């Protein structure tokens, strides 16, 4: 429930833009990160850390209240309980397990009691981001109590050695640049930010205006593209009789284009919020081999790779990077004791599915992702190990043709798996999938019939007939 005071004006603006009021509030909220970041740069850089924690807490809470009204108490309650878990249970496995169970149960309960058949922007949207943040904090706090020798270099980097205060945990949780849609970042990076250490020039404000402006501009470009194209490729069209009456190849092409466009709304939000993180310094990631500062610590998108990769694994590596890195760090790698990489990967994807929501479509989508990745790796391995196929793939003239075919196949399967992700409930995504399956079967039957007829014509023309050969085509 949003704040009602400004609801009338925002509703009118949203209607004029052809958007929902909640979507407009979301865009306003992530754009407000820029003036918030400018204020912090100008007046709070290297000030007392408690002032920075207080500022981040108040701005984050104001964003939560602006979007969801009194329902902001859900996040506040979970932050307070998380602080108590850290203080009362300490650096123990019990604290980690309690955190995981409580935070995930609270999120699942939120999904259950607010569930609808459509995607709604409600308090559970930022809460799923907060859930990962608090679980990661508990694990890093546990690692901070272990001897260095038993930790991996990655775990050593993120381990929280000190005891966070309530204000510190609140500032970390409500940081305005990542509260609504991410990205994920660690408590250790946040502590460096509060101390003024996330900068390319020691003891000075980061030179991050230009990198931040580039990400903001890129995000706005994707916003314009999505705004212009989304009315022509809607989710609702999948369920219409008109879609079911279309040809098989039209439906495949529609899924391809729709899948490409529908993801741009996520790309927009992540690029804009990344710009906020860069502007304040949280995006600083050291220097490259040439001594130039890198600002990709909070990058959730590798735009060039995302737009050009012909592989499904390339899309995974370039899309929602920080969330994928979080799952790899805190779920996948922590399941190493199972001794089975495929099982660990399946459990990590299962966690991602239920973290997104309780609808069956999420489970189906991530199951498809796992299967597609497995098949893709096998195909790539087959081509590399086959001299004939490797030679064919290396022919310069044919490379553009292969690239177009790969991209088409890649985005068709991407759109196909996203159908269940976006339609949520089994009755909706099953209707779309079953219609395509029936169309595929009809096409296959038609192809077999045509092949048999052509075969008979060829055999009869030669004056030869073998009754066993045509059966191979049945």
Short mmCIF file of C-alpha atoms in Angstrom, two decimals:
data_model
loop_
_atom_site.label_atom_id
_atom_site.label_comp_id
_atom_site.label_asym_id
_atom_site.label_seq_id
_atom_site.Cartn_x
_atom_site.Cartn_y
_atom_site.Cartn_z
CA UNK A 1 0.00 0.00 0.00
CA UNK A 2 1.58 3.27 -1.11
CA UNK A 3 1.31 6.65 0.58
CA UNK A 4 -2.11 8.09 -0.19
CA UNK A 5 -1.21 11.75 0.12
CA UNK A 6 0.50 11.95 -3.25
CA UNK A 7 -1.39 9.06 -4.80
CA UNK A 8 -3.78 11.16 -6.88
CA UNK A 9 -1.05 13.16 -8.62
CA UNK A 10 1.15 10.14 -9.28
CA UNK A 11 -1.82 8.12 -10.52
CA UNK A 12 -2.61 10.82 -13.09
CA UNK A 13 1.01 10.96 -14.25
CA UNK A 14 1.20 7.17 -14.43
CA UNK A 15 -1.99 7.02 -16.49
CA UNK A 16 -0.64 9.64 -18.87
CA UNK A 17 2.55 7.61 -19.31
CA UNK A 18 0.64 4.36 -19.77
CA UNK A 19 2.16 2.86 -16.64
CA UNK A 20 0.95 1.72 -13.23
CA UNK A 21 1.29 3.96 -10.20
CA UNK A 22 3.46 1.43 -8.37
CA UNK A 23 5.82 1.14 -11.35
CA UNK A 24 6.13 4.93 -11.43
CA UNK A 25 6.88 5.00 -7.71
CA UNK A 26 9.60 2.41 -8.27
CA UNK A 27 11.24 4.47 -11.03
CA UNK A 28 11.04 7.64 -8.92
CA UNK A 29 12.55 5.78 -5.96
CA UNK A 30 15.59 4.49 -7.81
CA UNK A 31 16.14 7.86 -9.51
CA UNK A 32 16.00 9.59 -6.11
CA UNK A 33 19.18 7.70 -5.33
CA UNK A 34 21.13 10.26 -7.36
CA UNK A 35 20.26 13.35 -5.26
CA UNK A 36 20.68 11.24 -2.12
CA UNK A 37 24.15 10.19 -3.30
CA UNK A 38 25.11 13.76 -4.23
CA UNK A 39 24.12 14.99 -0.77
CA UNK A 40 26.15 12.24 0.88
CA UNK A 41 29.17 13.01 -1.30
CA UNK A 42 29.04 16.72 -0.57
CA UNK A 43 28.23 16.77 3.14
CA UNK A 44 28.93 13.35 4.67
CA UNK A 45 32.11 12.13 2.98
CA UNK A 46 34.53 10.91 5.70
CA UNK A 47 32.29 12.24 8.45
CA UNK A 48 31.49 10.21 11.57
CA UNK A 49 30.30 6.79 10.47
CA UNK A 50 27.21 6.90 12.67
CA UNK A 51 25.96 9.89 10.65
CA UNK A 52 26.32 7.91 7.43
CA UNK A 53 24.53 4.89 8.92
CA UNK A 54 21.74 7.15 10.17
CA UNK A 55 21.45 8.90 6.80
CA UNK A 56 21.24 5.61 4.89
CA UNK A 57 18.68 4.25 7.35
CA UNK A 58 16.41 7.29 7.14
CA UNK A 59 16.58 7.61 3.35
CA UNK A 60 15.93 3.89 2.89
CA UNK A 61 12.99 3.95 5.28
CA UNK A 62 11.55 6.98 3.49
CA UNK A 63 11.75 5.09 0.18
CA UNK A 64 10.04 2.09 1.79
CA UNK A 65 7.27 4.26 3.22
CA UNK A 66 6.83 6.14 -0.07
CA UNK A 67 6.25 2.87 -1.91
CA UNK A 68 4.46 0.68 0.63
CA UNK A 69 3.14 2.89 3.42
CA UNK A 70 2.92 1.24 6.83
CA UNK A 71 4.01 -2.08 5.36
CA UNK A 72 7.61 -0.90 5.67
CA UNK A 73 7.45 -2.45 9.16
CA UNK A 74 8.07 -5.90 7.59
CA UNK A 75 11.62 -4.97 6.64
CA UNK A 76 12.19 -3.10 9.90
CA UNK A 77 11.09 -6.11 11.94
CA UNK A 78 13.41 -8.47 10.06
CA UNK A 79 16.37 -6.12 10.45
CA UNK A 80 15.78 -5.82 14.21
CA UNK A 81 15.42 -9.59 14.65
CA UNK A 82 18.54 -10.17 12.57
CA UNK A 83 20.53 -7.85 14.82
CA UNK A 84 19.29 -9.74 17.88
CA UNK A 85 20.28 -13.07 16.29
CA UNK A 86 23.81 -11.81 15.69
CA UNK A 87 24.16 -10.43 19.21
CA UNK A 88 22.50 -13.25 21.17
CA UNK A 89 23.71 -16.28 19.18
CA UNK A 90 27.08 -14.94 18.13
CA UNK A 91 29.32 -16.47 15.47
CA UNK A 92 27.72 -19.92 15.50
CA UNK A 93 26.21 -22.36 13.04
CA UNK A 94 23.00 -22.00 15.03
CA UNK A 95 22.90 -18.29 14.21
CA UNK A 96 23.38 -19.00 10.51
CA UNK A 97 20.68 -21.70 10.44
CA UNK A 98 18.28 -19.54 12.48
CA UNK A 99 18.85 -16.61 10.14
CA UNK A 100 18.29 -18.71 7.04
CA UNK A 101 15.12 -20.34 8.39
CA UNK A 102 13.59 -17.17 9.81
CA UNK A 103 14.34 -14.83 6.90
CA UNK A 104 13.27 -17.32 4.23
CA UNK A 105 10.15 -18.33 6.16
CA UNK A 106 9.15 -14.69 6.59
CA UNK A 107 9.67 -14.07 2.87
CA UNK A 108 7.70 -17.21 1.91
CA UNK A 109 4.86 -16.16 4.22
CA UNK A 110 4.86 -12.76 2.57
CA UNK A 111 4.61 -14.37 -0.85
CA UNK A 112 1.79 -16.64 0.32
CA UNK A 113 -0.39 -13.94 1.89
CA UNK A 114 0.10 -11.37 -0.88
CA UNK A 115 0.02 -13.72 -3.88
CA UNK A 116 -2.02 -12.82 -6.96
CA UNK A 117 -2.10 -14.19 -10.49
CA UNK A 118 -0.15 -11.20 -11.76
CA UNK A 119 3.19 -9.61 -10.91
CA UNK A 120 2.58 -6.81 -8.42
CA UNK A 121 5.07 -4.34 -6.99
CA UNK A 122 4.55 -4.80 -3.27
CA UNK A 123 6.64 -4.97 -0.11
CA UNK A 124 7.89 -8.47 -0.92
CA UNK A 125 9.85 -7.11 -3.91
CA UNK A 126 12.53 -5.25 -1.90
CA UNK A 127 12.16 -7.77 0.90
CA UNK A 128 13.57 -10.58 -1.25
CA UNK A 129 16.66 -8.39 -1.81
CA UNK A 130 16.86 -7.75 1.94
CA UNK A 131 16.54 -11.46 2.70
CA UNK A 132 19.68 -12.30 0.74
CA UNK A 133 21.51 -9.39 2.31
CA UNK A 134 20.73 -10.49 5.87
CA UNK A 135 21.51 -14.16 5.22
CA UNK A 136 24.82 -13.15 3.67
CA UNK A 137 25.55 -10.96 6.69
CA UNK A 138 24.97 -13.87 9.08
CA UNK A 139 27.31 -16.15 7.11
CA UNK A 140 30.02 -13.48 6.82
CA UNK A 141 29.70 -12.78 10.55
CA UNK A 142 30.17 -16.50 11.23
CA UNK A 143 33.24 -16.57 8.95
CA UNK A 144 34.64 -13.63 10.89
CA UNK A 145 35.00 -15.86 13.94
CA UNK A 146 36.94 -18.59 12.12
CA UNK A 147 40.70 -18.86 11.86
CA UNK A 148 42.04 -17.49 8.60
CA UNK A 149 43.57 -20.81 7.52
CA UNK A 150 40.20 -22.58 7.19
CA UNK A 151 38.67 -19.86 5.00
CA UNK A 152 39.01 -19.49 1.25
CA UNK A 153 40.43 -16.20 -0.09
CA UNK A 154 36.89 -15.16 -1.04
CA UNK A 155 35.57 -15.92 2.45
CA UNK A 156 38.47 -14.02 4.01
CA UNK A 157 37.62 -10.98 1.93
CA UNK A 158 33.98 -10.85 3.02
CA UNK A 159 34.35 -12.06 6.62
CA UNK A 160 33.01 -9.56 9.19
CA UNK A 161 35.57 -9.38 12.01
CA UNK A 162 33.98 -6.73 14.22
CA UNK A 163 30.57 -6.70 15.88
CA UNK A 164 28.12 -4.55 13.86
CA UNK A 165 25.96 -2.08 15.77
CA UNK A 166 22.21 -1.81 15.25
CA UNK A 167 22.66 1.45 13.35
CA UNK A 168 25.31 -0.16 11.16
CA UNK A 169 23.08 -3.13 10.31
CA UNK A 170 20.21 -0.73 9.57
CA UNK A 171 22.32 1.47 7.30
CA UNK A 172 23.61 -1.61 5.48
CA UNK A 173 20.06 -2.96 5.04
CA UNK A 174 18.39 0.29 3.99
CA UNK A 175 21.10 1.80 1.78
CA UNK A 176 19.03 3.84 -0.69
CA UNK A 177 21.04 2.79 -3.75
CA UNK A 178 20.17 -0.88 -3.41
CA UNK A 179 17.12 -1.21 -1.16
CA UNK A 180 14.44 -1.62 -3.83
CA UNK A 181 16.01 -3.82 -6.52
CA UNK A 182 19.59 -4.48 -5.44
CA UNK A 183 22.41 -4.94 -6.19
CA UNK A 184 23.79 -7.20 -3.48
CA UNK A 185 26.93 -6.06 -1.66
CA UNK A 186 28.74 -7.20 1.46
CA UNK A 187 28.91 -5.66 4.92
CA UNK A 188 32.69 -5.27 4.54
CA UNK A 189 32.25 -3.14 1.40
CA UNK A 190 29.58 -1.09 3.14
CA UNK A 191 31.90 -0.50 6.10
CA UNK A 192 34.61 0.70 3.71
CA UNK A 193 32.08 3.04 2.12
CA UNK A 194 31.12 4.47 5.51
CA UNK A 195 34.80 5.07 6.34
CA UNK A 196 35.36 6.84 3.01
CA UNK A 197 37.68 4.14 1.64
CA UNK A 198 35.68 3.26 -1.50
CA UNK A 199 37.43 5.79 -3.71
CA UNK A 200 40.05 5.84 -6.45
CA UNK A 201 41.81 8.79 -4.78
CA UNK A 202 42.66 8.14 -1.11
CA UNK A 203 41.09 10.65 1.32
CA UNK A 204 39.22 12.34 -1.54
CA UNK A 205 35.79 11.91 -3.04
CA UNK A 206 35.71 9.32 -5.84
CA UNK A 207 36.00 10.52 -9.43
CA UNK A 208 32.88 8.65 -10.38
CA UNK A 209 30.59 11.23 -12.00
CA UNK A 210 31.28 10.16 -15.59
CA UNK A 211 31.01 6.37 -14.98
CA UNK A 212 27.78 6.92 -13.02
CA UNK A 213 26.34 9.14 -15.76
CA UNK A 214 27.15 6.50 -18.39
CA UNK A 215 25.21 3.82 -16.52
CA UNK A 216 22.30 6.19 -15.90
CA UNK A 217 22.16 7.14 -19.58
CA UNK A 218 22.33 3.51 -20.66
CA UNK A 219 19.57 2.63 -18.21
CA UNK A 220 17.33 5.39 -19.55
CA UNK A 221 17.93 4.20 -23.13
CA UNK A 222 16.73 0.73 -22.19
CA UNK A 223 13.76 2.31 -20.40
CA UNK A 224 12.76 4.11 -23.60
CA UNK A 225 13.15 0.91 -25.64
CA UNK A 226 11.03 -1.06 -23.18
CA UNK A 227 8.37 1.67 -23.01
CA UNK A 228 8.07 1.80 -26.80
CA UNK A 229 8.06 -1.94 -27.48
CA UNK A 230 6.30 -3.48 -24.47
CA UNK A 231 2.75 -2.51 -25.61
CA UNK A 232 3.28 -4.67 -28.72
CA UNK A 233 4.55 -7.78 -26.89
CA UNK A 234 2.42 -8.20 -23.79
CA UNK A 235 2.14 -11.22 -21.50
CA UNK A 236 -1.64 -11.25 -21.93
CA UNK A 237 -1.35 -11.97 -25.65
CA UNK A 238 -0.06 -15.47 -24.86
CA UNK A 239 -3.42 -16.35 -23.30
CA UNK A 240 -5.58 -14.90 -26.05
CA UNK A 241 -7.36 -16.96 -28.70
CA UNK A 242 -5.64 -14.86 -31.34
CA UNK A 243 -2.22 -16.14 -30.24
CA UNK A 244 -3.42 -19.75 -30.28
CA UNK A 245 -4.70 -19.28 -33.83
CA UNK A 246 -1.31 -18.12 -35.11
CA UNK A 247 1.08 -20.43 -36.91
CA UNK A 248 3.75 -22.37 -35.05
CA UNK A 249 6.61 -20.29 -36.44
CA UNK A 250 4.87 -17.02 -35.61
CA UNK A 251 4.45 -18.15 -32.01
CA UNK A 252 8.13 -19.07 -31.80
CA UNK A 253 9.13 -15.69 -33.23
CA UNK A 254 6.78 -13.89 -30.83
CA UNK A 255 8.34 -15.70 -27.85
CA UNK A 256 11.79 -14.70 -29.10
CA UNK A 257 10.96 -10.99 -29.38
CA UNK A 258 8.86 -10.94 -26.21
CA UNK A 259 11.61 -12.63 -24.18
CA UNK A 260 14.12 -10.05 -25.36
CA UNK A 261 11.89 -7.07 -24.57
CA UNK A 262 10.44 -8.24 -21.24
CA UNK A 263 13.90 -8.45 -19.65
CA UNK A 264 14.65 -4.82 -20.46
CA UNK A 265 12.63 -3.64 -17.47
CA UNK A 266 15.07 -5.46 -15.20
CA UNK A 267 18.04 -4.16 -17.20
CA UNK A 268 16.76 -0.60 -16.77
CA UNK A 269 16.42 -0.81 -12.99
CA UNK A 270 19.79 -2.47 -12.47
CA UNK A 271 21.68 0.00 -14.66
CA UNK A 272 20.12 3.01 -12.94
CA UNK A 273 20.83 1.70 -9.44
CA UNK A 274 24.36 0.73 -10.45
CA UNK A 275 24.90 4.36 -11.38
CA UNK A 276 23.85 5.41 -7.87
CA UNK A 277 26.31 2.94 -6.33
CA UNK A 278 29.10 4.19 -8.59
CA UNK A 279 28.35 7.82 -7.78
CA UNK A 280 28.66 7.29 -4.04
CA UNK A 281 31.74 5.05 -4.43
CA UNK A 282 30.27 1.65 -3.60
CA UNK A 283 30.92 0.55 -7.18
CA UNK A 284 34.70 1.01 -6.86
CA UNK A 285 36.51 -2.26 -7.58
CA UNK A 286 40.18 -1.37 -7.52
CA UNK A 287 42.29 -0.75 -10.61
CA UNK A 288 42.92 -2.70 -13.78
CA UNK A 289 46.32 -3.72 -15.15
CA UNK A 290 46.74 -0.24 -16.66
CA UNK A 291 46.11 1.52 -13.36
CA UNK A 292 42.66 2.77 -14.35
CA UNK A 293 39.89 2.59 -11.72
CA UNK A 294 37.21 -0.06 -12.18
CA UNK A 295 33.63 0.78 -11.20
CA UNK A 296 31.96 -2.60 -11.66
CA UNK A 297 31.76 -3.82 -8.04
CA UNK A 298 27.97 -3.36 -8.09
CA UNK A 299 27.41 -4.20 -11.75
CA UNK A 300 24.34 -6.36 -12.27
CA UNK A 301 24.64 -6.26 -16.06
CA UNK A 302 27.37 -6.73 -18.66
CA UNK A 303 25.41 -5.02 -21.39
CA UNK A 304 27.67 -5.75 -24.37
CA UNK A 305 27.97 -9.44 -23.49
CA UNK A 306 24.24 -9.65 -22.83
CA UNK A 307 23.37 -8.19 -26.23
CA UNK A 308 25.95 -10.10 -28.28
CA UNK A 309 26.39 -13.54 -26.72
CA UNK A 310 24.88 -16.40 -28.73
CA UNK A 311 25.03 -18.74 -25.75
CA UNK A 312 22.63 -19.31 -22.87
CA UNK A 313 25.57 -19.49 -20.46
CA UNK A 314 26.70 -16.10 -21.75
CA UNK A 315 23.34 -14.58 -20.85
CA UNK A 316 23.55 -16.06 -17.35
CA UNK A 317 27.06 -14.61 -16.95
CA UNK A 318 25.87 -11.14 -18.00
CA UNK A 319 22.42 -10.89 -16.38
CA UNK A 320 21.67 -10.31 -12.67
CA UNK A 321 25.38 -10.78 -11.94
CA UNK A 322 25.38 -9.86 -8.26
CA UNK A 323 22.49 -12.15 -7.36
CA UNK A 324 24.11 -15.02 -9.24
CA UNK A 325 27.40 -14.30 -7.47
CA UNK A 326 25.59 -14.28 -4.11
CA UNK A 327 24.00 -17.67 -4.79
CA UNK A 328 27.34 -19.07 -5.95
CA UNK A 329 29.14 -17.75 -2.85
CA UNK A 330 26.62 -18.59 -0.13
CA UNK A 331 24.69 -21.57 -1.56
CA UNK A 332 26.53 -23.40 -4.35
CA UNK A 333 30.04 -23.31 -2.87
CA UNK A 334 28.77 -24.06 0.63
CA UNK A 335 27.26 -27.31 -0.74
CA UNK A 336 30.71 -28.57 -1.70
CA UNK A 337 30.44 -31.24 1.02
CA UNK A 338 27.84 -33.04 -1.13
CA UNK A 339 30.60 -34.04 -3.53
CA UNK A 340 28.32 -33.64 -6.56
CA UNK A 341 28.58 -30.48 -8.64
CA UNK A 342 25.38 -31.12 -10.59
CA UNK A 343 23.40 -31.71 -7.39
CA UNK A 344 24.81 -28.52 -5.86
CA UNK A 345 23.85 -26.61 -9.00
CA UNK A 346 20.33 -28.05 -8.94
CA UNK A 347 19.86 -27.13 -5.26
CA UNK A 348 21.18 -23.62 -5.90
CA UNK A 349 18.67 -23.16 -8.73
CA UNK A 350 15.91 -24.56 -6.53
CA UNK A 351 16.79 -21.96 -3.91
CA UNK A 352 16.66 -19.24 -6.58
CA UNK A 353 13.25 -20.47 -7.71
CA UNK A 354 11.60 -20.38 -4.28
CA UNK A 355 13.37 -17.11 -3.48
CA UNK A 356 11.59 -15.56 -6.47
CA UNK A 357 8.20 -16.80 -5.28
CA UNK A 358 5.89 -19.73 -4.61
CA UNK A 359 4.34 -19.93 -8.08
CA UNK A 360 5.04 -23.10 -10.05
CA UNK A 361 6.27 -21.08 -13.01
CA UNK A 362 9.49 -20.17 -11.21
CA UNK A 363 10.35 -23.82 -10.59
CA UNK A 364 9.65 -24.72 -14.21
CA UNK A 365 11.75 -21.81 -15.50
CA UNK A 366 14.84 -22.65 -13.45
CA UNK A 367 14.46 -26.35 -14.21
CA UNK A 368 14.51 -25.47 -17.90
CA UNK A 369 17.56 -23.27 -17.31
CA UNK A 370 19.46 -26.20 -15.82
CA UNK A 371 18.49 -28.53 -18.69
CA UNK A 372 19.32 -25.97 -21.38
CA UNK A 373 22.73 -25.26 -19.86
CA UNK A 374 23.52 -28.99 -19.67
CA UNK A 375 22.49 -29.56 -23.30
CA UNK A 376 24.34 -26.45 -24.49
CA UNK A 377 27.58 -27.56 -22.83
CA UNK A 378 27.24 -31.00 -24.40
CA UNK A 379 26.69 -29.50 -27.86
CA UNK A 380 29.69 -27.17 -27.48
CA UNK A 381 31.83 -30.10 -26.33
CA UNK A 382 30.60 -32.20 -29.26
CA UNK A 383 31.57 -29.50 -31.78
CA UNK A 384 35.00 -28.99 -30.21
CA UNK A 385 35.77 -32.72 -30.14
CA UNK A 386 34.63 -33.32 -33.71
CA UNK A 387 37.26 -32.39 -36.35
CA UNK A 388 34.62 -32.13 -39.06
CA UNK A 389 32.30 -29.87 -37.04
CA UNK A 390 35.20 -27.76 -35.76
CA UNK A 391 36.43 -27.22 -39.30
CA UNK A 392 32.93 -26.30 -40.47
CA UNK A 393 32.46 -23.86 -37.57
CA UNK A 394 35.79 -22.17 -38.31
CA UNK A 395 34.94 -21.27 -41.91
CA UNK A 396 34.98 -17.46 -42.00
CA UNK A 397 32.22 -17.08 -44.59
CA UNK A 398 29.83 -19.25 -42.58
CA UNK A 399 30.49 -17.64 -39.18
CA UNK A 400 27.83 -14.88 -39.61
CA UNK A 401 25.29 -17.52 -40.62
CA UNK A 402 26.10 -19.69 -37.61
CA UNK A 403 25.98 -16.64 -35.34
CA UNK A 404 22.49 -15.66 -36.51
CA UNK A 405 21.28 -19.24 -36.11
CA UNK A 406 22.79 -19.46 -32.62
CA UNK A 407 21.26 -16.15 -31.55
CA UNK A 408 17.86 -17.17 -32.89
CA UNK A 409 17.99 -20.53 -31.14
CA UNK A 410 19.36 -18.94 -27.96
CA UNK A 411 16.66 -16.28 -27.61
CA UNK A 412 13.86 -18.60 -28.69
CA UNK A 413 14.68 -20.97 -25.84
CA UNK A 414 15.19 -18.01 -23.52
CA UNK A 415 11.73 -16.68 -24.35
CA UNK A 416 10.25 -20.17 -24.08
CA UNK A 417 11.56 -20.65 -20.53
CA UNK A 418 10.54 -17.12 -19.53
CA UNK A 419 6.90 -17.88 -20.35
CA UNK A 420 6.48 -19.85 -17.13
CA UNK A 421 8.51 -17.26 -15.20
CA UNK A 422 6.20 -14.41 -16.22
CA UNK A 423 2.84 -16.21 -16.34
CA UNK A 424 3.34 -17.70 -12.83
CA UNK A 425 0.46 -20.15 -12.46
CA UNK A 426 0.42 -23.63 -13.97
CA UNK A 427 -2.89 -23.19 -15.81
CA UNK A 428 -1.48 -20.22 -17.77
CA UNK A 429 2.00 -21.43 -18.72
CA UNK A 430 0.71 -24.96 -19.38
CA UNK A 431 -1.83 -23.57 -21.84
CA UNK A 432 0.94 -21.87 -23.82
CA UNK A 433 3.35 -24.80 -23.68
CA UNK A 434 0.71 -27.38 -24.60
CA UNK A 435 -0.44 -25.35 -27.59
CA UNK A 436 3.12 -25.17 -28.86
CA UNK A 437 3.64 -28.87 -28.20
CA UNK A 438 0.55 -29.74 -30.22
CA UNK A 439 1.71 -27.47 -33.02
CA UNK A 440 5.15 -29.09 -32.95
CA UNK A 441 3.62 -32.55 -33.17
CA UNK A 442 1.46 -31.49 -36.12
CA UNK A 443 4.51 -30.05 -37.86
CA UNK A 444 6.44 -33.25 -37.23
CA UNK A 445 3.63 -35.39 -38.66
CA UNK A 446 3.34 -33.16 -41.72
CA UNK A 447 7.10 -33.37 -42.26
CA UNK A 448 7.08 -37.17 -41.99
CA UNK A 449 4.17 -37.45 -44.42
CA UNK A 450 5.89 -35.14 -46.90
CA UNK A 451 9.16 -37.04 -46.57
CA UNK A 452 7.46 -40.40 -47.17
CA UNK A 453 5.66 -39.09 -50.25
CA UNK A 454 8.84 -37.61 -51.63
CA UNK A 455 10.70 -40.84 -50.95
CA UNK A 456 8.08 -42.93 -52.76
CA UNK A 457 8.16 -40.58 -55.74
CA UNK A 458 11.94 -40.88 -55.96
CA UNK A 459 11.92 -44.67 -55.60
CA UNK A 460 9.12 -45.16 -58.12
CA UNK A 461 10.84 -42.84 -60.56
CA UNK A 462 13.92 -45.08 -60.46
CA UNK A 463 11.77 -48.17 -60.84
CA UNK A 464 12.97 -49.61 -57.56
CA UNK A 465 10.93 -50.40 -54.50
CA UNK A 466 12.01 -51.74 -51.13
CA UNK A 467 9.18 -52.12 -48.60
CA UNK A 468 11.55 -51.97 -45.61
CA UNK A 469 13.16 -48.60 -46.41
CA UNK A 470 10.04 -46.39 -46.25
CA UNK A 471 9.31 -47.69 -42.76
CA UNK A 472 12.43 -45.93 -41.53
CA UNK A 473 10.67 -42.64 -42.15
CA UNK A 474 7.58 -43.54 -40.14
#
